[in-house]
mmCIF file of C-alpha atoms in Angstrom:
data_model
loop_
_atom_site.group_PDB
_atom_site.id
_atom_site.type_symbol
_atom_site.label_atom_id
_atom_site.label_comp_id
_atom_site.label_asym_id
_atom_site.label_seq_id
_atom_site.Cartn_x
_atom_site.Cartn_y
_atom_site.Cartn_z
ATOM 1 C CA UNK A 1 0.000 0.000 0.000
ATOM 2 C CA UNK A 2 2.946 2.297 0.559
ATOM 3 C CA UNK A 3 3.863 4.335 -2.495
ATOM 4 C CA UNK A 4 7.363 3.417 -3.690
ATOM 5 C CA UNK A 5 9.274 6.643 -4.220
ATOM 6 C CA UNK A 6 12.355 6.777 -6.451
ATOM 7 C CA UNK A 7 15.684 7.021 -4.640
ATOM 8 C CA UNK A 8 16.136 10.767 -4.975
ATOM 9 C CA UNK A 9 18.025 12.748 -2.362
ATOM 10 C CA UNK A 10 17.754 16.360 -1.395
ATOM 11 C CA UNK A 11 15.937 18.509 -2.176
ATOM 12 C CA UNK A 12 14.049 20.806 -4.508
ATOM 13 C CA UNK A 13 13.997 24.472 -5.452
ATOM 14 C CA UNK A 14 16.901 26.353 -3.862
ATOM 15 C CA UNK A 15 18.359 23.421 -1.927
ATOM 16 C CA UNK A 16 21.615 21.811 -3.036
ATOM 17 C CA UNK A 17 21.385 18.054 -3.854
ATOM 18 C CA UNK A 18 23.359 15.623 -1.716
ATOM 19 C CA UNK A 19 24.434 12.052 -2.306
ATOM 20 C CA UNK A 20 22.472 9.310 -0.508
ATOM 21 C CA UNK A 21 24.150 7.916 2.604
ATOM 22 C CA UNK A 22 23.801 4.543 4.347
ATOM 23 C CA UNK A 23 21.310 4.759 7.184
ATOM 24 C CA UNK A 24 22.317 4.048 10.746
ATOM 25 C CA UNK A 25 19.955 5.039 13.568
ATOM 26 C CA UNK A 26 21.656 7.740 15.616
ATOM 27 C CA UNK A 27 20.605 9.431 18.837
ATOM 28 C CA UNK A 28 20.522 13.110 17.936
ATOM 29 C CA UNK A 29 21.076 14.254 21.497
ATOM 30 C CA UNK A 30 23.970 16.291 22.807
ATOM 31 C CA UNK A 31 24.485 14.394 26.044
ATOM 32 C CA UNK A 32 26.819 16.776 27.823
ATOM 33 C CA UNK A 33 25.930 17.085 31.537
ATOM 34 C CA UNK A 34 24.966 20.761 31.237
ATOM 35 C CA UNK A 35 22.644 20.100 28.304
ATOM 36 C CA UNK A 36 20.901 17.088 29.800
ATOM 37 C CA UNK A 37 20.455 18.834 33.125
ATOM 38 C CA UNK A 38 18.894 21.938 31.585
ATOM 39 C CA UNK A 39 16.409 19.857 29.604
ATOM 40 C CA UNK A 40 15.274 17.585 32.422
ATOM 41 C CA UNK A 41 11.451 17.517 32.799
ATOM 42 C CA UNK A 42 9.929 19.357 35.740
ATOM 43 C CA UNK A 43 9.593 17.069 38.738
ATOM 44 C CA UNK A 44 12.068 14.483 37.485
ATOM 45 C CA UNK A 45 14.912 13.196 39.605
ATOM 46 C CA UNK A 46 18.388 14.641 38.947
ATOM 47 C CA UNK A 47 20.144 13.128 35.933
ATOM 48 C CA UNK A 48 23.316 11.173 36.596
ATOM 49 C CA UNK A 49 26.017 13.184 34.752
ATOM 50 C CA UNK A 50 27.616 9.939 33.612
ATOM 51 C CA UNK A 51 24.437 8.816 31.842
ATOM 52 C CA UNK A 52 22.767 10.377 28.784
ATOM 53 C CA UNK A 53 19.258 11.783 29.053
ATOM 54 C CA UNK A 54 16.624 9.171 28.292
ATOM 55 C CA UNK A 55 14.421 9.637 25.220
ATOM 56 C CA UNK A 56 10.781 10.404 25.864
ATOM 57 C CA UNK A 57 7.685 8.951 24.255
ATOM 58 C CA UNK A 58 4.826 11.018 22.893
ATOM 59 C CA UNK A 59 1.466 9.471 22.027
ATOM 60 C CA UNK A 60 -0.823 11.184 19.531
ATOM 61 C CA UNK A 61 -4.451 10.056 19.638
ATOM 62 C CA UNK A 62 -5.441 10.119 15.973
ATOM 63 C CA UNK A 63 -8.929 8.661 16.408
ATOM 64 C CA UNK A 64 -10.585 6.081 18.672
ATOM 65 C CA UNK A 65 -8.321 3.032 18.480
ATOM 66 C CA UNK A 66 -5.676 4.731 16.320
ATOM 67 C CA UNK A 67 -2.446 6.160 17.768
ATOM 68 C CA UNK A 68 0.966 7.364 16.654
ATOM 69 C CA UNK A 69 3.760 6.950 19.202
ATOM 70 C CA UNK A 70 6.941 8.996 18.738
ATOM 71 C CA UNK A 71 10.151 7.975 20.480
ATOM 72 C CA UNK A 72 11.865 11.351 20.734
ATOM 73 C CA UNK A 73 15.647 11.638 20.816
ATOM 74 C CA UNK A 74 16.949 12.923 24.129
ATOM 75 C CA UNK A 75 17.831 16.528 23.224
ATOM 76 C CA UNK A 76 17.260 17.564 19.602
ATOM 77 C CA UNK A 77 18.076 21.119 18.562
ATOM 78 C CA UNK A 78 15.348 23.592 17.592
ATOM 79 C CA UNK A 79 15.298 22.790 13.862
ATOM 80 C CA UNK A 80 15.334 19.046 14.453
ATOM 81 C CA UNK A 81 12.504 19.390 16.958
ATOM 82 C CA UNK A 82 10.409 21.259 14.401
ATOM 83 C CA UNK A 83 11.150 18.717 11.672
ATOM 84 C CA UNK A 84 10.137 15.836 13.951
ATOM 85 C CA UNK A 85 6.912 17.668 14.796
ATOM 86 C CA UNK A 86 6.199 18.112 11.082
ATOM 87 C CA UNK A 87 6.777 14.419 10.364
ATOM 88 C CA UNK A 88 4.688 13.433 13.404
ATOM 89 C CA UNK A 89 1.856 15.676 12.225
ATOM 90 C CA UNK A 90 2.062 14.182 8.756
ATOM 91 C CA UNK A 91 1.775 10.597 9.996
ATOM 92 C CA UNK A 92 -1.047 11.418 12.380
ATOM 93 C CA UNK A 93 -2.789 13.551 9.759
ATOM 94 C CA UNK A 94 -2.529 10.929 7.021
ATOM 95 C CA UNK A 95 -4.076 8.259 9.257
ATOM 96 C CA UNK A 96 -6.726 10.771 10.337
ATOM 97 C CA UNK A 97 -7.565 11.333 6.664
ATOM 98 C CA UNK A 98 -7.927 7.580 6.153
ATOM 99 C CA UNK A 99 -10.169 6.937 9.167
ATOM 100 C CA UNK A 100 -12.299 10.001 8.347
ATOM 101 C CA UNK A 101 -12.932 8.736 4.839
ATOM 102 C CA UNK A 102 -10.964 11.606 3.338
ATOM 103 C CA UNK A 103 -12.873 14.394 5.076
ATOM 104 C CA UNK A 104 -9.898 15.495 7.188
ATOM 105 C CA UNK A 105 -7.196 16.957 4.935
ATOM 106 C CA UNK A 106 -5.005 18.552 7.593
ATOM 107 C CA UNK A 107 -2.040 16.369 6.556
ATOM 108 C CA UNK A 108 -1.671 18.528 3.444
ATOM 109 C CA UNK A 109 -0.662 21.491 5.630
ATOM 110 C CA UNK A 110 2.816 20.028 6.213
ATOM 111 C CA UNK A 111 3.695 18.959 2.643
ATOM 112 C CA UNK A 112 4.584 20.805 -0.539
ATOM 113 C CA UNK A 113 5.914 20.135 -4.049
ATOM 114 C CA UNK A 114 6.182 16.407 -4.915
ATOM 115 C CA UNK A 115 5.155 15.344 -1.417
ATOM 116 C CA UNK A 116 1.635 16.694 -1.984
ATOM 117 C CA UNK A 117 1.010 14.177 -4.768
ATOM 118 C CA UNK A 118 2.732 11.368 -2.861
ATOM 119 C CA UNK A 119 0.686 11.977 0.284
ATOM 120 C CA UNK A 120 -2.586 12.370 -1.614
ATOM 121 C CA UNK A 121 -1.918 9.149 -3.527
ATOM 122 C CA UNK A 122 -1.198 7.246 -0.304
ATOM 123 C CA UNK A 123 -4.454 8.367 1.313
ATOM 124 C CA UNK A 124 -6.348 7.919 -1.955
ATOM 125 C CA UNK A 125 -5.275 4.287 -2.241
ATOM 126 C CA UNK A 126 -6.979 3.507 1.077
ATOM 127 C CA UNK A 127 -10.131 5.344 0.109
ATOM 128 C CA UNK A 128 -10.337 3.812 -3.367
ATOM 129 C CA UNK A 129 -10.092 0.306 -1.913
ATOM 130 C CA UNK A 130 -12.476 1.140 0.964
ATOM 131 C CA UNK A 131 -9.877 0.483 3.598
ATOM 132 C CA UNK A 132 -9.268 1.941 7.045
ATOM 133 C CA UNK A 133 -6.865 1.212 9.914
ATOM 134 C CA UNK A 134 -6.817 0.489 13.627
ATOM 135 C CA UNK A 135 -3.911 0.201 16.055
ATOM 136 C CA UNK A 136 -0.637 1.918 16.878
ATOM 137 C CA UNK A 137 2.147 3.146 14.613
ATOM 138 C CA UNK A 138 5.529 3.745 16.234
ATOM 139 C CA UNK A 139 8.182 6.205 14.996
ATOM 140 C CA UNK A 140 11.701 5.761 16.347
ATOM 141 C CA UNK A 141 15.429 6.233 15.609
ATOM 142 C CA UNK A 142 14.734 9.695 14.209
ATOM 143 C CA UNK A 143 17.872 11.014 12.543
ATOM 144 C CA UNK A 144 18.789 14.010 10.390
ATOM 145 C CA UNK A 145 20.989 12.210 7.857
ATOM 146 C CA UNK A 146 21.793 15.109 5.510
ATOM 147 C CA UNK A 147 21.635 18.888 5.406
ATOM 148 C CA UNK A 148 22.262 21.461 2.710
ATOM 149 C CA UNK A 149 22.206 25.229 2.318
ATOM 150 C CA UNK A 150 21.766 27.729 5.111
ATOM 151 C CA UNK A 151 19.214 30.186 6.475
ATOM 152 C CA UNK A 152 16.007 30.335 4.435
ATOM 153 C CA UNK A 153 17.586 28.056 1.808
ATOM 154 C CA UNK A 154 18.377 25.288 4.271
ATOM 155 C CA UNK A 155 17.210 21.766 3.485
ATOM 156 C CA UNK A 156 17.484 18.492 5.369
ATOM 157 C CA UNK A 157 16.586 14.839 5.202
ATOM 158 C CA UNK A 158 14.921 13.311 8.258
ATOM 159 C CA UNK A 159 15.020 9.518 8.503
ATOM 160 C CA UNK A 160 12.692 7.593 10.768
ATOM 161 C CA UNK A 161 12.060 3.937 11.475
ATOM 162 C CA UNK A 162 8.375 3.084 11.274
ATOM 163 C CA UNK A 163 6.825 0.068 12.986
ATOM 164 C CA UNK A 164 3.181 -0.527 12.070
ATOM 165 C CA UNK A 165 3.084 -4.150 13.220
ATOM 166 C CA UNK A 166 0.501 -3.146 15.845
ATOM 167 C CA UNK A 167 -1.812 -1.797 13.150
ATOM 168 C CA UNK A 168 -4.408 -3.681 11.168
ATOM 169 C CA UNK A 169 -5.873 -2.883 7.787
ATOM 170 C CA UNK A 170 -9.669 -2.826 7.959
ATOM 171 C CA UNK A 171 -12.570 -3.051 5.575
ATOM 172 C CA UNK A 172 -14.028 0.419 6.099
ATOM 173 C CA UNK A 173 -17.586 -0.788 5.451
ATOM 174 C CA UNK A 174 -17.483 -3.511 8.129
ATOM 175 C CA UNK A 175 -14.728 -2.285 10.455
ATOM 176 C CA UNK A 176 -13.209 -5.772 10.439
ATOM 177 C CA UNK A 177 -9.582 -6.682 9.574
ATOM 178 C CA UNK A 178 -9.092 -7.802 5.991
ATOM 179 C CA UNK A 179 -7.653 -11.218 5.243
ATOM 180 C CA UNK A 180 -4.075 -11.228 4.028
ATOM 181 C CA UNK A 181 -2.700 -8.249 5.945
ATOM 182 C CA UNK A 182 -0.071 -6.290 3.946
ATOM 183 C CA UNK A 183 3.681 -6.336 4.577
ATOM 184 C CA UNK A 184 3.692 -2.984 6.338
ATOM 185 C CA UNK A 185 1.718 -4.534 9.213
ATOM 186 C CA UNK A 186 4.476 -7.080 9.797
ATOM 187 C CA UNK A 187 7.942 -5.537 9.520
ATOM 188 C CA UNK A 188 9.461 -2.129 10.279
ATOM 189 C CA UNK A 189 10.713 0.019 7.422
ATOM 190 C CA UNK A 190 12.730 3.179 6.899
ATOM 191 C CA UNK A 191 10.880 6.340 5.871
ATOM 192 C CA UNK A 192 12.840 9.362 4.690
ATOM 193 C CA UNK A 193 11.442 12.856 4.297
ATOM 194 C CA UNK A 194 13.318 15.551 2.417
ATOM 195 C CA UNK A 195 12.397 18.892 3.973
ATOM 196 C CA UNK A 196 12.892 22.522 3.142
ATOM 197 C CA UNK A 197 11.914 25.964 4.342
ATOM 198 C CA UNK A 198 8.491 27.122 3.157
ATOM 199 C CA UNK A 199 7.611 30.712 2.295
ATOM 200 C CA UNK A 200 6.385 31.296 5.859
ATOM 201 C CA UNK A 201 9.729 30.175 7.282
ATOM 202 C CA UNK A 202 8.439 26.857 8.620
ATOM 203 C CA UNK A 203 9.624 23.394 7.604
ATOM 204 C CA UNK A 204 7.642 21.368 5.058
ATOM 205 C CA UNK A 205 8.072 17.874 3.653
ATOM 206 C CA UNK A 206 8.970 18.044 -0.040
ATOM 207 C CA UNK A 207 9.722 14.452 -0.967
ATOM 208 C CA UNK A 208 9.151 10.999 0.480
ATOM 209 C CA UNK A 209 11.079 7.793 -0.056
ATOM 210 C CA UNK A 210 11.253 4.567 1.888
ATOM 211 C CA UNK A 211 13.171 1.333 2.121
ATOM 212 C CA UNK A 212 11.746 -2.043 3.148
ATOM 213 C CA UNK A 213 13.526 -5.131 4.420
ATOM 214 C CA UNK A 214 15.715 -6.775 3.236
ATOM 215 C CA UNK A 215 17.093 -3.477 1.899
ATOM 216 C CA UNK A 216 20.309 -2.664 3.777
ATOM 217 C CA UNK A 217 19.033 0.793 4.703
ATOM 218 C CA UNK A 218 16.014 -0.720 6.472
ATOM 219 C CA UNK A 219 18.064 -3.199 8.509
ATOM 220 C CA UNK A 220 18.957 -0.381 10.893
ATOM 221 C CA UNK A 221 15.312 -0.415 11.984
ATOM 222 C CA UNK A 222 15.459 -3.962 13.370
ATOM 223 C CA UNK A 223 15.598 -4.217 17.147
#
């Protein structure tokens, strides 16, 4: 069901292209004692300076029975935080579009250029086949694998491991799981989002691509 996107790296418009790199999940945090201490949640116990800050989990309730869980890196910088929020909102929004039968189109607010067609096609495939979903999708090992440009012309690629093994594809007319669940409900895969600065200064997704097992790039998502 996932749309297979050609292996094209960064980016579009004013962003400088970059060569694809092998994917290895990396914790984006700066784990210096001063940094981890300043970012500790209110009410938490003091962080051992010898140990890095633990990642946190965020759960987004998409709809009754549908959730997106994000395993945040320990201390991402401001741009990385915004990019993760954009990707989180896309995933949650795309599933919300599916379960709403296409009525909710909020996912289109965080995409532009080629990603608009890719996202619309992904949602459209569910609707055309009268399919919906139920369960939990998990996003983890978030990693900025490439950057280009600077200032308003800055672009980046955000990689994320996606585990949808706790999700089930449903017949939208009956609400029951379909027979022969697709591959994406069984194994994790690597999703990459090429991002750039939009006219309003915010980050937008411009291009999607993904890699499935046994692709070498997706093996970093096994755990």
